[in-house]
mmCIF file with all atom_site columns, C-alpha atoms in Angstrom:
data_model
loop_
_atom_site.group_PDB
_atom_site.id
_atom_site.type_symbol
_atom_site.label_atom_id
_atom_site.label_alt_id
_atom_site.label_comp_id
_atom_site.label_asym_id
_atom_site.label_entity_id
_atom_site.label_seq_id
_atom_site.pdbx_PDB_ins_code
_atom_site.Cartn_x
_atom_site.Cartn_y
_atom_site.Cartn_z
_atom_site.occupancy
_atom_site.B_iso_or_equiv
_atom_site.pdbx_formal_charge
_atom_site.auth_seq_id
_atom_site.auth_comp_id
_atom_site.auth_asym_id
_atom_site.auth_atom_id
_atom_site.pdbx_PDB_model_num
ATOM 1   C CA . MET P 1 1   ? -9.726  -12.734 18.675  1.00 46.00 ? 1   MET P CA 1
ATOM 2   C CA . LEU P 1 2   ? -8.408  -14.780 15.741  1.00 46.00 ? 2   LEU P CA 1
ATOM 3   C CA . LYS P 1 3   ? -11.546 -16.935 15.759  1.00 44.00 ? 3   LYS P CA 1
ATOM 4   C CA . ARG P 1 4   ? -13.706 -13.804 15.636  1.00 48.00 ? 4   ARG P CA 1
ATOM 5   C CA . TRP P 1 5   ? -11.675 -12.489 12.695  1.00 45.00 ? 5   TRP P CA 1
ATOM 6   C CA . PHE P 1 6   ? -12.314 -15.703 10.757  1.00 44.00 ? 6   PHE P CA 1
ATOM 7   C CA . GLU P 1 7   ? -16.014 -15.520 11.513  1.00 45.00 ? 7   GLU P CA 1
ATOM 8   C CA . ASP P 1 8   ? -16.268 -11.901 10.367  1.00 49.00 ? 8   ASP P CA 1
ATOM 9   C CA . HIS P 1 9   ? -14.123 -12.132 7.257   1.00 48.00 ? 9   HIS P CA 1
ATOM 10  C CA . LEU P 1 10  ? -14.099 -15.728 6.134   1.00 45.00 ? 10  LEU P CA 1
ATOM 11  C CA . PRO P 1 11  ? -17.589 -17.220 5.982   1.00 40.00 ? 11  PRO P CA 1
ATOM 12  C CA . GLY P 1 12  ? -17.466 -20.906 5.100   1.00 34.00 ? 12  GLY P CA 1
ATOM 13  C CA . ARG P 1 13  ? -13.937 -21.300 6.512   1.00 39.00 ? 13  ARG P CA 1
ATOM 14  C CA . SER P 1 14  ? -12.173 -19.839 3.495   1.00 47.00 ? 14  SER P CA 1
ATOM 15  C CA . ARG P 1 15  ? -8.927  -20.964 1.885   1.00 49.00 ? 15  ARG P CA 1
ATOM 16  C CA . LEU P 1 16  ? -7.039  -18.567 4.184   1.00 61.00 ? 16  LEU P CA 1
ATOM 17  C CA . GLN P 1 17  ? -7.027  -21.530 6.538   1.00 58.00 ? 17  GLN P CA 1
ATOM 18  C CA . GLY P 1 18  ? -4.705  -23.249 4.101   1.00 78.00 ? 18  GLY P CA 1
ATOM 19  C CA . ARG P 1 19  ? -2.042  -21.609 1.964   1.00 85.00 ? 19  ARG P CA 1
ATOM 20  C CA . TRP P 1 20  ? -2.521  -18.065 3.261   1.00 91.00 ? 20  TRP P CA 1
ATOM 21  C CA . SER P 1 21  ? -3.421  -18.872 6.864   1.00 91.00 ? 21  SER P CA 1
ATOM 22  C CA . PHE P 1 22  ? -0.118  -17.451 8.138   1.00 92.00 ? 22  PHE P CA 1
ATOM 23  C CA . MET P 1 23  ? -1.316  -13.967 7.132   1.00 93.00 ? 23  MET P CA 1
ATOM 24  C CA . ALA P 1 24  ? -3.848  -13.996 9.968   1.00 91.00 ? 24  ALA P CA 1
ATOM 25  C CA . GLU P 1 25  ? -1.198  -14.795 12.581  1.00 92.00 ? 25  GLU P CA 1
ATOM 26  C CA . PRO P 1 26  ? 0.004   -11.948 14.855  1.00 93.00 ? 26  PRO P CA 1
ATOM 27  C CA . TYR P 1 27  ? 3.170   -10.312 13.541  1.00 95.00 ? 27  TYR P CA 1
ATOM 28  C CA . SER P 1 28  ? 6.088   -10.261 15.968  1.00 94.00 ? 28  SER P CA 1
ATOM 29  C CA . GLY P 1 29  ? 8.796   -8.808  13.724  1.00 94.00 ? 29  GLY P CA 1
ATOM 30  C CA . ASP P 1 30  ? 10.038  -5.255  13.214  1.00 95.00 ? 30  ASP P CA 1
ATOM 31  C CA . GLU P 1 31  ? 9.395   -4.679  9.498   1.00 97.00 ? 31  GLU P CA 1
ATOM 32  C CA . VAL P 1 32  ? 6.611   -2.902  7.647   1.00 98.00 ? 32  VAL P CA 1
ATOM 33  C CA . VAL P 1 33  ? 5.697   -3.109  3.984   1.00 98.00 ? 33  VAL P CA 1
ATOM 34  C CA . VAL P 1 34  ? 5.130   0.194   2.208   1.00 98.00 ? 34  VAL P CA 1
ATOM 35  C CA . LEU P 1 35  ? 2.986   -0.193  -0.891  1.00 96.00 ? 35  LEU P CA 1
ATOM 36  C CA . ASP P 1 36  ? 1.220   1.812   -3.571  1.00 93.00 ? 36  ASP P CA 1
ATOM 37  C CA . CYS P 1 37  ? -1.177  0.989   -6.412  1.00 92.00 ? 37  CYS P CA 1
ATOM 38  C CA . GLU P 1 38  ? -1.967  2.786   -9.659  1.00 88.00 ? 38  GLU P CA 1
ATOM 39  C CA . THR P 1 39  ? -5.405  2.249   -11.181 1.00 88.00 ? 39  THR P CA 1
ATOM 40  C CA . SER P 1 40  ? -7.397  2.887   -14.349 1.00 83.00 ? 40  SER P CA 1
ATOM 41  C CA . VAL P 1 41  ? -9.781  5.384   -12.718 1.00 78.00 ? 41  VAL P CA 1
ATOM 42  C CA . PHE P 1 42  ? -9.828  7.186   -9.377  1.00 79.00 ? 42  PHE P CA 1
ATOM 43  C CA . ASP P 1 43  ? -12.620 5.078   -7.909  1.00 83.00 ? 43  ASP P CA 1
ATOM 44  C CA . LYS P 1 44  ? -11.924 2.337   -5.364  1.00 88.00 ? 44  LYS P CA 1
ATOM 45  C CA . LYS P 1 45  ? -15.064 0.464   -6.434  1.00 89.00 ? 45  LYS P CA 1
ATOM 46  C CA . LYS P 1 46  ? -14.371 0.539   -10.169 1.00 86.00 ? 46  LYS P CA 1
ATOM 47  C CA . GLY P 1 47  ? -10.667 1.196   -10.681 1.00 86.00 ? 47  GLY P CA 1
ATOM 48  C CA . GLU P 1 48  ? -8.732  -1.674  -12.250 1.00 87.00 ? 48  GLU P CA 1
ATOM 49  C CA . LEU P 1 49  ? -5.268  -2.401  -10.927 1.00 91.00 ? 49  LEU P CA 1
ATOM 50  C CA . LEU P 1 50  ? -2.574  -1.302  -13.387 1.00 90.00 ? 50  LEU P CA 1
ATOM 51  C CA . SER P 1 51  ? 0.552   -1.436  -11.262 1.00 90.00 ? 51  SER P CA 1
ATOM 52  C CA . VAL P 1 52  ? 1.622   -2.139  -7.708  1.00 94.00 ? 52  VAL P CA 1
ATOM 53  C CA . ALA P 1 53  ? 4.906   -1.654  -5.896  1.00 94.00 ? 53  ALA P CA 1
ATOM 54  C CA . ALA P 1 54  ? 5.989   -2.628  -2.406  1.00 97.00 ? 54  ALA P CA 1
ATOM 55  C CA . VAL P 1 55  ? 9.133   -2.432  -0.322  1.00 97.00 ? 55  VAL P CA 1
ATOM 56  C CA . ARG P 1 56  ? 10.099  -3.703  3.123   1.00 98.00 ? 56  ARG P CA 1
ATOM 57  C CA . VAL P 1 57  ? 11.316  -1.210  5.719   1.00 98.00 ? 57  VAL P CA 1
ATOM 58  C CA . LYS P 1 58  ? 13.192  -2.056  8.903   1.00 96.00 ? 58  LYS P CA 1
ATOM 59  C CA . GLY P 1 59  ? 14.401  0.711   11.168  1.00 93.00 ? 59  GLY P CA 1
ATOM 60  C CA . ASN P 1 60  ? 15.926  3.277   8.834   1.00 93.00 ? 60  ASN P CA 1
ATOM 61  C CA . GLU P 1 61  ? 16.662  0.738   6.107   1.00 95.00 ? 61  GLU P CA 1
ATOM 62  C CA . ILE P 1 62  ? 14.685  0.357   2.878   1.00 96.00 ? 62  ILE P CA 1
ATOM 63  C CA . PHE P 1 63  ? 15.303  -2.949  1.120   1.00 97.00 ? 63  PHE P CA 1
ATOM 64  C CA . LEU P 1 64  ? 15.200  -1.575  -2.413  1.00 94.00 ? 64  LEU P CA 1
ATOM 65  C CA . THR P 1 65  ? 17.080  -4.459  -4.008  1.00 95.00 ? 65  THR P CA 1
ATOM 66  C CA . GLU P 1 66  ? 14.272  -6.787  -2.915  1.00 95.00 ? 66  GLU P CA 1
ATOM 67  C CA . ALA P 1 67  ? 11.412  -4.441  -3.846  1.00 96.00 ? 67  ALA P CA 1
ATOM 68  C CA . LEU P 1 68  ? 8.361   -5.570  -5.785  1.00 97.00 ? 68  LEU P CA 1
ATOM 69  C CA . ASP P 1 69  ? 7.440   -3.477  -8.837  1.00 93.00 ? 69  ASP P CA 1
ATOM 70  C CA . LEU P 1 70  ? 4.759   -5.014  -11.054 1.00 94.00 ? 70  LEU P CA 1
ATOM 71  C CA . THR P 1 71  ? 2.835   -3.795  -14.071 1.00 91.00 ? 71  THR P CA 1
ATOM 72  C CA . ILE P 1 72  ? -0.421  -5.646  -14.664 1.00 90.00 ? 72  ILE P CA 1
ATOM 73  C CA . ARG P 1 73  ? -1.548  -6.776  -18.097 1.00 87.00 ? 73  ARG P CA 1
ATOM 74  C CA . SER P 1 74  ? -4.736  -4.835  -18.656 1.00 79.00 ? 74  SER P CA 1
ATOM 75  C CA . ASP P 1 75  ? -6.787  -3.540  -21.545 1.00 76.00 ? 75  ASP P CA 1
ATOM 76  C CA . ALA P 1 76  ? -8.937  -1.449  -19.212 1.00 70.00 ? 76  ALA P CA 1
ATOM 77  C CA . VAL P 1 77  ? -10.280 1.871   -20.426 1.00 67.00 ? 77  VAL P CA 1
ATOM 78  C CA . THR P 1 78  ? -8.390  4.458   -18.413 1.00 65.00 ? 78  THR P CA 1
ATOM 79  C CA . ASP P 1 79  ? -9.361  7.916   -17.291 1.00 59.00 ? 79  ASP P CA 1
ATOM 80  C CA . PRO P 1 80  ? -7.256  10.411  -19.321 1.00 54.00 ? 80  PRO P CA 1
ATOM 81  C CA . ASP P 1 81  ? -6.491  12.252  -16.081 1.00 56.00 ? 81  ASP P CA 1
ATOM 82  C CA . ALA P 1 82  ? -5.145  9.022   -14.580 1.00 51.00 ? 82  ALA P CA 1
ATOM 83  C CA . VAL P 1 83  ? -2.899  8.399   -17.584 1.00 48.00 ? 83  VAL P CA 1
ATOM 84  C CA . ARG P 1 84  ? -1.512  11.933  -17.329 1.00 47.00 ? 84  ARG P CA 1
ATOM 85  C CA . ILE P 1 85  ? -0.566  11.141  -13.728 1.00 51.00 ? 85  ILE P CA 1
ATOM 86  C CA . HIS P 1 86  ? 0.858   7.620   -13.851 1.00 47.00 ? 86  HIS P CA 1
ATOM 87  C CA . TYR P 1 87  ? 1.887   7.534   -17.570 1.00 51.00 ? 87  TYR P CA 1
ATOM 88  C CA . LEU P 1 88  ? 0.930   3.884   -17.949 1.00 57.00 ? 88  LEU P CA 1
ATOM 89  C CA . ARG P 1 89  ? 0.104   3.575   -21.624 1.00 63.00 ? 89  ARG P CA 1
ATOM 90  C CA . ARG P 1 90  ? -1.865  0.702   -23.101 1.00 64.00 ? 90  ARG P CA 1
ATOM 91  C CA . GLU P 1 91  ? 1.286   -0.781  -24.666 1.00 64.00 ? 91  GLU P CA 1
ATOM 92  C CA . ASP P 1 92  ? 3.039   -0.656  -21.287 1.00 67.00 ? 92  ASP P CA 1
ATOM 93  C CA . ARG P 1 93  ? 0.166   -2.499  -19.633 1.00 64.00 ? 93  ARG P CA 1
ATOM 94  C CA . LEU P 1 94  ? -0.101  -5.159  -22.312 1.00 71.00 ? 94  LEU P CA 1
ATOM 95  C CA . ALA P 1 95  ? 3.520   -6.095  -21.591 1.00 71.00 ? 95  ALA P CA 1
ATOM 96  C CA . GLY P 1 96  ? 2.708   -6.694  -17.928 1.00 82.00 ? 96  GLY P CA 1
ATOM 97  C CA . ILE P 1 97  ? 1.812   -9.839  -15.997 1.00 91.00 ? 97  ILE P CA 1
ATOM 98  C CA . GLU P 1 98  ? -1.601  -11.305 -15.261 1.00 94.00 ? 98  GLU P CA 1
ATOM 99  C CA . VAL P 1 99  ? -3.349  -9.760  -12.270 1.00 94.00 ? 99  VAL P CA 1
ATOM 100 C CA . GLU P 1 100 ? -3.635  -13.169 -10.598 1.00 96.00 ? 100 GLU P CA 1
ATOM 101 C CA . ASP P 1 101 ? 0.163   -13.537 -10.696 1.00 97.00 ? 101 ASP P CA 1
ATOM 102 C CA . ALA P 1 102 ? 0.628   -10.003 -9.369  1.00 96.00 ? 102 ALA P CA 1
ATOM 103 C CA . ILE P 1 103 ? -1.710  -10.559 -6.417  1.00 97.00 ? 103 ILE P CA 1
ATOM 104 C CA . GLU P 1 104 ? -0.046  -13.872 -5.584  1.00 96.00 ? 104 GLU P CA 1
ATOM 105 C CA . GLN P 1 105 ? 3.414   -12.294 -5.630  1.00 97.00 ? 105 GLN P CA 1
ATOM 106 C CA . LEU P 1 106 ? 2.202   -9.380  -3.527  1.00 98.00 ? 106 LEU P CA 1
ATOM 107 C CA . LEU P 1 107 ? 0.607   -11.569 -0.847  1.00 97.00 ? 107 LEU P CA 1
ATOM 108 C CA . ALA P 1 108 ? 3.748   -13.674 -0.577  1.00 96.00 ? 108 ALA P CA 1
ATOM 109 C CA . PHE P 1 109 ? 5.836   -10.488 -0.313  1.00 97.00 ? 109 PHE P CA 1
ATOM 110 C CA . ILE P 1 110 ? 3.650   -8.861  2.367   1.00 98.00 ? 110 ILE P CA 1
ATOM 111 C CA . GLY P 1 111 ? 3.042   -11.894 4.539   1.00 97.00 ? 111 GLY P CA 1
ATOM 112 C CA . ASN P 1 112 ? 1.583   -10.856 7.891   1.00 96.00 ? 112 ASN P CA 1
ATOM 113 C CA . ARG P 1 113 ? 3.625   -7.652  8.180   1.00 98.00 ? 113 ARG P CA 1
ATOM 114 C CA . PRO P 1 114 ? 1.931   -4.291  8.794   1.00 98.00 ? 114 PRO P CA 1
ATOM 115 C CA . ILE P 1 115 ? 1.178   -2.348  5.600   1.00 98.00 ? 115 ILE P CA 1
ATOM 116 C CA . CYS P 1 116 ? 1.960   1.367   5.317   1.00 98.00 ? 116 CYS P CA 1
ATOM 117 C CA . GLY P 1 117 ? 1.077   3.932   2.690   1.00 97.00 ? 117 GLY P CA 1
ATOM 118 C CA . PHE P 1 118 ? -0.249  7.372   1.824   1.00 96.00 ? 118 PHE P CA 1
ATOM 119 C CA . TYR P 1 119 ? -4.050  7.280   1.517   1.00 95.00 ? 119 TYR P CA 1
ATOM 120 C CA . ILE P 1 120 ? -3.620  3.578   2.196   1.00 97.00 ? 120 ILE P CA 1
ATOM 121 C CA . GLU P 1 121 ? -7.384  2.991   2.483   1.00 97.00 ? 121 GLU P CA 1
ATOM 122 C CA . TYR P 1 122 ? -7.628  3.404   -1.290  1.00 95.00 ? 122 TYR P CA 1
ATOM 123 C CA . ASP P 1 123 ? -4.949  0.794   -1.955  1.00 96.00 ? 123 ASP P CA 1
ATOM 124 C CA . ARG P 1 124 ? -6.521  -1.463  0.675   1.00 97.00 ? 124 ARG P CA 1
ATOM 125 C CA . ALA P 1 125 ? -9.927  -1.286  -1.014  1.00 97.00 ? 125 ALA P CA 1
ATOM 126 C CA . ILE P 1 126 ? -8.503  -1.941  -4.486  1.00 96.00 ? 126 ILE P CA 1
ATOM 127 C CA . LEU P 1 127 ? -6.436  -4.930  -3.384  1.00 97.00 ? 127 LEU P CA 1
ATOM 128 C CA . ASN P 1 128 ? -9.210  -6.410  -1.245  1.00 97.00 ? 128 ASN P CA 1
ATOM 129 C CA . ARG P 1 129 ? -11.540 -6.467  -4.248  1.00 96.00 ? 129 ARG P CA 1
ATOM 130 C CA . TYR P 1 130 ? -9.110  -8.681  -6.133  1.00 96.00 ? 130 TYR P CA 1
ATOM 131 C CA . ILE P 1 131 ? -8.057  -10.807 -3.166  1.00 96.00 ? 131 ILE P CA 1
ATOM 132 C CA . LYS P 1 132 ? -11.667 -11.431 -2.171  1.00 95.00 ? 132 LYS P CA 1
ATOM 133 C CA . GLN P 1 133 ? -12.517 -12.527 -5.709  1.00 94.00 ? 133 GLN P CA 1
ATOM 134 C CA . LEU P 1 134 ? -9.456  -14.760 -6.067  1.00 94.00 ? 134 LEU P CA 1
ATOM 135 C CA . TYR P 1 135 ? -9.129  -16.244 -2.581  1.00 93.00 ? 135 TYR P CA 1
ATOM 136 C CA . GLY P 1 136 ? -12.257 -15.380 -0.621  1.00 92.00 ? 136 GLY P CA 1
ATOM 137 C CA . PHE P 1 137 ? -10.674 -13.206 2.094   1.00 94.00 ? 137 PHE P CA 1
ATOM 138 C CA . LYS P 1 138 ? -9.573  -9.652  2.732   1.00 95.00 ? 138 LYS P CA 1
ATOM 139 C CA . LEU P 1 139 ? -6.203  -8.479  3.978   1.00 96.00 ? 139 LEU P CA 1
ATOM 140 C CA . PRO P 1 140 ? -6.038  -9.109  7.746   1.00 96.00 ? 140 PRO P CA 1
ATOM 141 C CA . ASN P 1 141 ? -2.856  -7.045  8.166   1.00 97.00 ? 141 ASN P CA 1
ATOM 142 C CA . ARG P 1 142 ? -2.548  -3.955  10.336  1.00 97.00 ? 142 ARG P CA 1
ATOM 143 C CA . PHE P 1 143 ? -2.581  -0.797  8.218   1.00 98.00 ? 143 PHE P CA 1
ATOM 144 C CA . ILE P 1 144 ? -0.592  2.369   8.892   1.00 98.00 ? 144 ILE P CA 1
ATOM 145 C CA . GLU P 1 145 ? -1.558  5.689   7.303   1.00 98.00 ? 145 GLU P CA 1
ATOM 146 C CA . VAL P 1 146 ? 1.520   7.894   6.995   1.00 97.00 ? 146 VAL P CA 1
ATOM 147 C CA . SER P 1 147 ? -0.507  11.127  7.057   1.00 96.00 ? 147 SER P CA 1
ATOM 148 C CA . GLU P 1 148 ? -1.983  10.072  10.425  1.00 95.00 ? 148 GLU P CA 1
ATOM 149 C CA . LEU P 1 149 ? 1.538   9.547   11.776  1.00 95.00 ? 149 LEU P CA 1
ATOM 150 C CA . TYR P 1 150 ? 2.338   13.052  10.529  1.00 93.00 ? 150 TYR P CA 1
ATOM 151 C CA . VAL P 1 151 ? -0.673  14.622  12.250  1.00 92.00 ? 151 VAL P CA 1
ATOM 152 C CA . LYS P 1 152 ? 0.151   12.838  15.533  1.00 90.00 ? 152 LYS P CA 1
ATOM 153 C CA . ALA P 1 153 ? 3.754   14.055  15.335  1.00 88.00 ? 153 ALA P CA 1
ATOM 154 C CA . LYS P 1 154 ? 2.585   17.639  14.816  1.00 86.00 ? 154 LYS P CA 1
ATOM 155 C CA . ARG P 1 155 ? 0.124   17.401  17.696  1.00 85.00 ? 155 ARG P CA 1
ATOM 156 C CA . ARG P 1 156 ? 2.988   16.441  19.985  1.00 81.00 ? 156 ARG P CA 1
ATOM 157 C CA . HIS P 1 157 ? 4.524   19.792  19.082  1.00 75.00 ? 157 HIS P CA 1
ATOM 158 C CA . HIS P 1 158 ? 1.175   21.564  19.601  1.00 67.00 ? 158 HIS P CA 1
ATOM 159 C CA . ILE P 1 159 ? 0.705   22.366  15.936  1.00 68.00 ? 159 ILE P CA 1
ATOM 160 C CA . HIS P 1 160 ? -2.985  22.510  14.998  1.00 67.00 ? 160 HIS P CA 1
ATOM 161 C CA . GLU P 1 161 ? -4.216  20.394  12.080  1.00 65.00 ? 161 GLU P CA 1
ATOM 162 C CA . VAL P 1 162 ? -5.842  23.331  10.331  1.00 59.00 ? 162 VAL P CA 1
ATOM 163 C CA . HIS P 1 163 ? -2.394  24.668  9.450   1.00 76.00 ? 163 HIS P CA 1
ATOM 164 C CA . LEU P 1 164 ? -1.089  21.407  7.998   1.00 86.00 ? 164 LEU P CA 1
ATOM 165 C CA . ASP P 1 165 ? -0.697  20.617  4.321   1.00 90.00 ? 165 ASP P CA 1
ATOM 166 C CA . LEU P 1 166 ? -1.754  16.971  4.208   1.00 92.00 ? 166 LEU P CA 1
ATOM 167 C CA . ARG P 1 167 ? -1.135  16.498  0.508   1.00 92.00 ? 167 ARG P CA 1
ATOM 168 C CA . PHE P 1 168 ? 1.606   14.062  -0.472  1.00 92.00 ? 168 PHE P CA 1
ATOM 169 C CA . GLU P 1 169 ? 3.806   16.924  -1.642  1.00 91.00 ? 169 GLU P CA 1
ATOM 170 C CA . GLY P 1 170 ? 3.059   18.880  1.535   1.00 93.00 ? 170 GLY P CA 1
ATOM 171 C CA . LEU P 1 171 ? 4.241   16.065  3.777   1.00 94.00 ? 171 LEU P CA 1
ATOM 172 C CA . ALA P 1 172 ? 7.311   15.488  1.636   1.00 94.00 ? 172 ALA P CA 1
ATOM 173 C CA . LYS P 1 173 ? 8.288   19.158  1.735   1.00 93.00 ? 173 LYS P CA 1
ATOM 174 C CA . ASP P 1 174 ? 7.815   19.520  5.486   1.00 93.00 ? 174 ASP P CA 1
ATOM 175 C CA . LEU P 1 175 ? 9.662   16.282  6.226   1.00 94.00 ? 175 LEU P CA 1
ATOM 176 C CA . GLN P 1 176 ? 12.396  17.176  3.701   1.00 94.00 ? 176 GLN P CA 1
ATOM 177 C CA . VAL P 1 177 ? 11.818  13.978  1.764   1.00 94.00 ? 177 VAL P CA 1
ATOM 178 C CA . PRO P 1 178 ? 12.437  13.887  -2.004  1.00 91.00 ? 178 PRO P CA 1
ATOM 179 C CA . VAL P 1 179 ? 9.436   13.242  -4.245  1.00 87.00 ? 179 VAL P CA 1
ATOM 180 C CA . VAL P 1 180 ? 10.677  10.399  -6.442  1.00 77.00 ? 180 VAL P CA 1
ATOM 181 C CA . GLU P 1 181 ? 8.909   9.950   -9.786  1.00 70.00 ? 181 GLU P CA 1
ATOM 182 C CA . ARG P 1 182 ? 5.568   11.088  -8.343  1.00 63.00 ? 182 ARG P CA 1
ATOM 183 C CA . HIS P 1 183 ? 2.565   8.911   -9.239  1.00 58.00 ? 183 HIS P CA 1
ATOM 184 C CA . THR P 1 184 ? 4.600   5.938   -10.321 1.00 74.00 ? 184 THR P CA 1
ATOM 185 C CA . ALA P 1 185 ? 3.932   3.127   -7.874  1.00 80.00 ? 185 ALA P CA 1
ATOM 186 C CA . MET P 1 186 ? 7.613   2.606   -7.045  1.00 86.00 ? 186 MET P CA 1
ATOM 187 C CA . GLY P 1 187 ? 8.380   6.323   -6.850  1.00 86.00 ? 187 GLY P CA 1
ATOM 188 C CA . ASP P 1 188 ? 5.560   6.919   -4.393  1.00 89.00 ? 188 ASP P CA 1
ATOM 189 C CA . VAL P 1 189 ? 6.603   3.876   -2.367  1.00 94.00 ? 189 VAL P CA 1
ATOM 190 C CA . ILE P 1 190 ? 10.162  5.166   -1.961  1.00 94.00 ? 190 ILE P CA 1
ATOM 191 C CA . SER P 1 191 ? 9.030   8.637   -0.898  1.00 94.00 ? 191 SER P CA 1
ATOM 192 C CA . THR P 1 192 ? 6.427   7.206   1.488   1.00 96.00 ? 192 THR P CA 1
ATOM 193 C CA . ALA P 1 193 ? 8.990   4.853   3.013   1.00 97.00 ? 193 ALA P CA 1
ATOM 194 C CA . LEU P 1 194 ? 11.269  7.823   3.688   1.00 96.00 ? 194 LEU P CA 1
ATOM 195 C CA . MET P 1 195 ? 8.355   9.687   5.298   1.00 96.00 ? 195 MET P CA 1
ATOM 196 C CA . TYR P 1 196 ? 7.629   6.679   7.503   1.00 97.00 ? 196 TYR P CA 1
ATOM 197 C CA . ILE P 1 197 ? 11.250  6.499   8.638   1.00 97.00 ? 197 ILE P CA 1
ATOM 198 C CA . LYS P 1 198 ? 11.279  10.198  9.517   1.00 95.00 ? 198 LYS P CA 1
ATOM 199 C CA . LEU P 1 199 ? 7.979   10.011  11.363  1.00 95.00 ? 199 LEU P CA 1
ATOM 200 C CA . THR P 1 200 ? 8.798   6.934   13.409  1.00 94.00 ? 200 THR P CA 1
ATOM 201 C CA . GLY P 1 201 ? 11.859  8.752   14.691  1.00 82.00 ? 201 GLY P CA 1
ATOM 202 C CA . PHE P 1 202 ? 14.301  5.923   14.186  1.00 52.00 ? 202 PHE P CA 1
ATOM 203 C CA . ARG P 1 203 ? 17.883  6.840   15.019  1.00 43.00 ? 203 ARG P CA 1
ATOM 204 C CA . LYS P 1 204 ? 20.990  4.739   14.748  1.00 42.00 ? 204 LYS P CA 1
ATOM 205 C CA . THR P 1 205 ? 22.662  4.068   18.070  1.00 34.00 ? 205 THR P CA 1
#
């Protein structure tokens, strides 16, 4: 299985064999990483990364003191609608760090843990564009879509999908999770982490 993954994703035996090779190893722990990205435009093929946040979750615990919250130095032209959502002004971005540093920190933070998010395929596509360009591979991690967990939970209670509000705010309201600084990377990460905890049904014993 691992050999097949290398053949499919890493032609030429990429550098993932070296420094980042541990990311392709099966994960045996009990943590997930919840992450969120904010971009210059709402297009996974063109959007430039402006900020990224990530936090580790274990059971019902969110490790906020160890969270990653990075603003990327970027002079990208941004969609006015995007700015009105994430409020990342040009002066904020110019005070950030280089995207190469941000990606390196993020990969080290994630490791080979599963990655969770809301509309996580968008974040996955954005990050893979940068990682592929910098290191020649794509994220091998398992991905968890929180809205899919929500739909599965509702199905167990025989609630049909057509009646579900699958917007971020809809999930938060139904799960009684606070919406924290919506459309900031860290705010969305915190809310999504709380959704994940509710949906995985963890209870202290």
